[in-house]
XYZ file of C-alpha atoms in Angstrom:
297
model
C 66.847 -15.031 2.487
C 70.217 -13.761 1.172
C 73.279 -14.468 2.956
C 75.520 -11.920 3.305
C 79.497 -13.480 3.507
C 81.438 -10.900 4.604
C 81.130 -10.572 8.124
C 79.496 -14.175 8.666
C 76.005 -12.710 9.467
C 72.885 -12.520 8.336
C 72.310 -8.842 7.428
C 70.001 -8.725 4.567
C 67.069 -10.757 3.893
C 64.657 -10.759 1.541
C 60.771 -10.358 2.158
C 58.859 -12.611 -0.551
C 55.876 -10.875 -1.661
C 52.232 -12.678 -0.950
C 50.149 -14.973 -3.584
C 48.099 -12.278 -5.360
C 44.389 -13.552 -5.100
C 41.500 -13.094 -7.948
C 38.472 -13.375 -5.601
C 39.705 -12.226 -2.384
C 37.949 -9.802 0.336
C 38.883 -6.340 -0.218
C 37.938 -3.419 1.749
C 35.520 -0.592 0.216
C 38.368 2.340 1.788
C 41.315 2.231 -1.356
C 42.451 4.779 1.052
C 42.228 6.879 4.384
C 40.210 5.635 7.164
C 38.656 2.085 6.857
C 35.222 1.832 8.168
C 32.041 4.612 7.919
C 29.692 3.948 10.831
C 30.446 4.746 14.918
C 30.976 0.607 14.901
C 33.682 0.045 12.969
C 35.165 3.595 12.942
C 35.462 2.276 17.506
C 37.036 -1.292 16.403
C 39.301 0.611 14.592
C 40.421 3.227 17.706
C 40.314 0.146 19.743
C 43.218 -1.758 17.615
C 44.531 1.434 17.044
C 44.862 1.917 20.933
C 46.622 -0.874 22.128
C 49.966 0.173 19.909
C 50.640 -2.270 18.014
C 53.134 -0.946 15.395
C 54.120 -1.070 11.528
C 52.202 -5.132 11.288
C 48.832 -3.606 11.938
C 49.740 -0.652 8.875
C 51.393 -3.946 6.756
C 47.857 -5.717 7.492
C 45.669 -3.013 6.112
C 47.369 -3.058 3.294
C 46.595 -6.689 2.810
C 43.185 -6.055 3.006
C 43.061 -3.869 0.723
C 45.143 -5.951 -1.709
C 42.666 -8.851 -0.966
C 44.261 -11.014 0.229
C 41.545 -12.232 2.553
C 39.948 -15.299 1.315
C 36.913 -15.880 3.324
C 35.451 -14.161 7.339
C 33.605 -16.626 9.246
C 31.742 -15.260 12.504
C 30.953 -17.190 15.478
C 30.174 -16.147 19.416
C 33.183 -16.020 20.374
C 35.873 -16.507 17.492
C 36.071 -14.765 14.487
C 37.443 -17.434 11.313
C 39.537 -16.664 8.322
C 42.078 -17.799 5.171
C 44.419 -15.239 4.363
C 46.491 -15.875 1.573
C 50.522 -14.852 1.757
C 53.154 -16.120 0.380
C 52.524 -19.538 0.850
C 50.588 -21.657 -2.085
C 48.621 -22.695 1.127
C 46.701 -19.956 2.168
C 47.106 -19.636 6.136
C 43.925 -19.642 9.174
C 43.189 -16.513 11.115
C 41.431 -17.512 14.810
C 41.218 -14.026 17.166
C 39.082 -14.777 19.981
C 37.286 -12.267 22.279
C 35.904 -13.550 25.079
C 32.252 -13.631 25.736
C 30.316 -11.969 27.801
C 28.825 -13.925 30.971
C 25.027 -14.419 30.934
C 25.157 -11.894 33.962
C 26.733 -9.165 32.328
C 23.863 -9.440 29.239
C 21.318 -10.053 31.596
C 22.430 -6.443 33.227
C 23.296 -5.700 29.397
C 19.497 -6.200 27.986
C 17.519 -5.124 31.732
C 19.737 -1.463 31.033
C 17.989 -2.041 27.412
C 14.927 -2.678 27.860
C 14.179 -0.050 30.518
C 15.158 2.666 28.095
C 12.190 2.457 25.502
C 13.900 4.103 22.368
C 16.786 2.069 22.882
C 14.457 -0.996 22.753
C 12.481 -0.092 20.032
C 15.393 0.166 17.460
C 16.860 -3.156 18.711
C 13.424 -4.750 17.896
C 12.777 -3.117 14.799
C 16.266 -4.630 14.038
C 18.110 -1.010 13.879
C 21.856 -0.761 16.320
C 22.002 3.000 18.600
C 24.153 5.039 17.561
C 25.298 5.401 21.471
C 24.379 1.523 22.410
C 27.626 1.690 24.499
C 26.123 3.928 26.574
C 23.500 1.207 27.856
C 27.122 -1.048 28.512
C 29.321 1.703 30.316
C 26.044 2.501 32.585
C 25.990 -1.234 33.856
C 29.824 -1.221 33.736
C 30.516 -2.883 30.950
C 32.789 -3.213 27.690
C 30.992 -3.988 24.126
C 34.707 -3.529 23.046
C 37.777 -5.183 24.236
C 39.801 -2.698 26.375
C 43.174 -4.491 26.383
C 44.949 -6.737 23.588
C 45.140 -9.088 26.096
C 41.435 -10.155 25.781
C 41.939 -11.084 21.531
C 43.583 -14.248 21.617
C 44.545 -14.663 18.354
C 46.512 -17.926 16.538
C 48.114 -17.645 12.600
C 49.338 -20.775 11.171
C 51.646 -18.754 9.134
C 55.332 -18.761 10.529
C 55.494 -15.191 11.653
C 56.005 -15.166 15.236
C 54.511 -11.308 15.607
C 50.823 -10.529 17.518
C 49.030 -9.515 15.317
C 50.901 -10.734 12.082
C 50.172 -9.139 8.889
C 47.343 -11.975 8.398
C 45.515 -11.755 11.859
C 45.572 -7.666 10.940
C 44.310 -8.116 7.541
C 41.026 -9.807 8.791
C 41.458 -7.094 11.837
C 40.554 -4.387 9.703
C 38.183 -6.402 7.150
C 36.108 -7.050 10.663
C 35.469 -2.931 11.300
C 33.559 -2.779 7.023
C 31.796 -5.740 8.878
C 30.742 -4.706 10.981
C 29.311 -1.498 8.857
C 26.930 -4.462 7.087
C 25.935 -6.304 10.028
C 26.334 -3.967 13.302
C 24.728 -6.986 15.137
C 28.019 -9.180 14.727
C 30.346 -7.023 17.561
C 26.922 -8.704 20.066
C 27.707 -11.952 18.019
C 31.348 -11.549 18.912
C 30.499 -11.157 22.416
C 28.170 -13.870 22.910
C 24.844 -13.370 21.760
C 23.153 -13.639 18.626
C 20.893 -10.275 16.582
C 17.614 -12.780 17.258
C 18.771 -13.844 20.997
C 19.267 -10.180 21.560
C 15.291 -9.343 20.188
C 13.731 -12.349 21.689
C 15.065 -11.456 25.335
C 14.020 -7.950 24.569
C 10.986 -9.199 24.386
C 10.166 -11.079 26.748
C 11.843 -8.131 29.093
C 9.302 -5.467 27.805
C 6.470 -8.024 27.915
C 7.060 -8.252 31.739
C 7.035 -4.618 32.282
C 3.873 -3.865 30.282
C 2.481 -7.225 30.419
C -1.125 -7.498 28.204
C -4.247 -6.795 29.988
C -6.575 -10.264 30.300
C -9.517 -8.733 28.488
C -11.457 -12.455 28.640
C -13.370 -10.824 31.584
C -14.229 -8.201 29.588
C -15.619 -9.185 26.586
C -19.292 -9.073 27.299
C -19.234 -5.699 28.428
C -17.448 -4.987 25.049
C -19.829 -6.159 23.238
C -22.335 -4.097 24.711
C -20.485 -1.355 23.827
C -19.892 -2.152 20.382
C -23.775 -2.136 20.153
C -24.212 0.495 21.242
C -21.874 2.496 18.388
C -22.951 5.156 16.081
C -22.019 5.089 12.595
C -19.455 7.704 11.419
C -21.383 8.304 8.105
C -24.318 9.346 9.364
C -23.267 11.700 11.361
C -20.645 13.474 9.791
C -22.298 17.452 9.733
C -22.633 16.892 13.106
C -19.505 15.387 13.978
C -17.383 18.846 15.455
C -20.826 19.479 17.291
C -20.220 19.429 21.133
C -23.407 17.240 22.272
C -25.134 17.499 25.869
C -22.401 15.501 27.597
C -20.215 18.368 27.381
C -22.239 20.531 29.963
C -20.922 17.874 32.599
C -17.157 17.278 31.727
C -14.484 18.819 33.939
C -10.831 18.586 33.963
C -9.012 18.075 37.277
C -5.204 19.359 36.983
C -3.299 18.002 39.838
C 0.298 17.124 40.402
C 2.131 14.321 38.474
C 3.353 11.364 41.416
C 7.115 11.716 38.794
C 7.826 14.850 37.160
C 7.885 14.451 33.588
C 7.794 10.909 33.360
C 7.413 10.185 29.261
C 10.765 12.430 29.265
C 12.450 10.003 31.834
C 10.891 6.817 30.115
C 12.389 7.033 27.184
C 15.467 8.250 27.998
C 18.304 9.285 26.470
C 17.588 10.454 22.376
C 20.779 9.741 20.235
C 20.627 13.023 18.909
C 20.873 16.871 19.773
C 20.667 20.386 18.772
C 23.484 22.689 19.236
C 25.486 20.965 22.411
C 22.296 20.517 24.613
C 20.249 16.510 24.730
C 16.831 17.093 23.387
C 15.113 15.606 26.697
C 16.882 18.843 28.234
C 15.574 21.128 25.979
C 11.599 19.009 26.266
C 11.747 19.324 30.024
C 12.528 23.161 29.585
C 9.735 23.048 27.064
C 7.744 21.113 29.810
C 8.566 23.236 32.447
C 7.292 26.454 30.793
C 4.155 25.427 29.781
C 2.783 23.853 32.771
C 3.942 27.655 34.724
C 2.020 28.605 32.169
C -1.035 26.869 32.250
C -0.671 27.188 36.226
C -0.483 30.956 36.521
C -3.261 31.468 33.230
C -5.764 29.229 35.792
C -4.906 30.951 38.714
C -5.996 34.542 36.753
C -9.061 32.922 36.205
C -9.336 31.731 39.921
């Protein structure tokens, strides 16, 4: 600090520069927006919507300079070390309340019900519109207010967030780019836990049939199988069974059941959702087939 004697009050102050770090964690982005994927941009957008002021901007500079030494994400907690102007790095903690077991049960139930979400998650991919699943069961994946983020820093700055906390905020965005499942972890569930629950729920919905009772029948059928190699010349010829083959078309119990089972596709054609376009196509084919059958009768 510098003292201005005239007037007998502090009217100016010295802003100490942070000690530069050689191998700190720097953002990939040197200018402009931080974060590349929707989930990292969503994280930054949520933080900026809380109107934290210049502190968030100064934290972005710290993140780009590489002042953050380490970041560790645990369920509901982020721990980090940030090098400031003092020799000893500051300890930063960011807590986000984990979702309750009941909320996670609702979310995973919704995930399992949507085949396209379940398939991607089971393959280790984060669906681009996963937040819609949370909204559908009235649960928020990201914080909705600043008070939901409980933060602490060992620096002497009383502001919340201080620039050290803000720097960690920005670097978390790029961590989400690298591993979007860290968002789930911050909310209390690891990637492995989510996948295990989804497998159980999908298995409960589509149980594996017990084939032990039909083992003898299967063995008998295998004995009657013919070799494809020995019948290549007649493979495409219709056999005698074609004469008695019939098709009985009827209205399905659930209209467009496959589309409804798959759920909303994660892409569109123009402004139209793919599922909506396919539904129209299915209706057109159905109408054409019905017309053809009527004419033949």
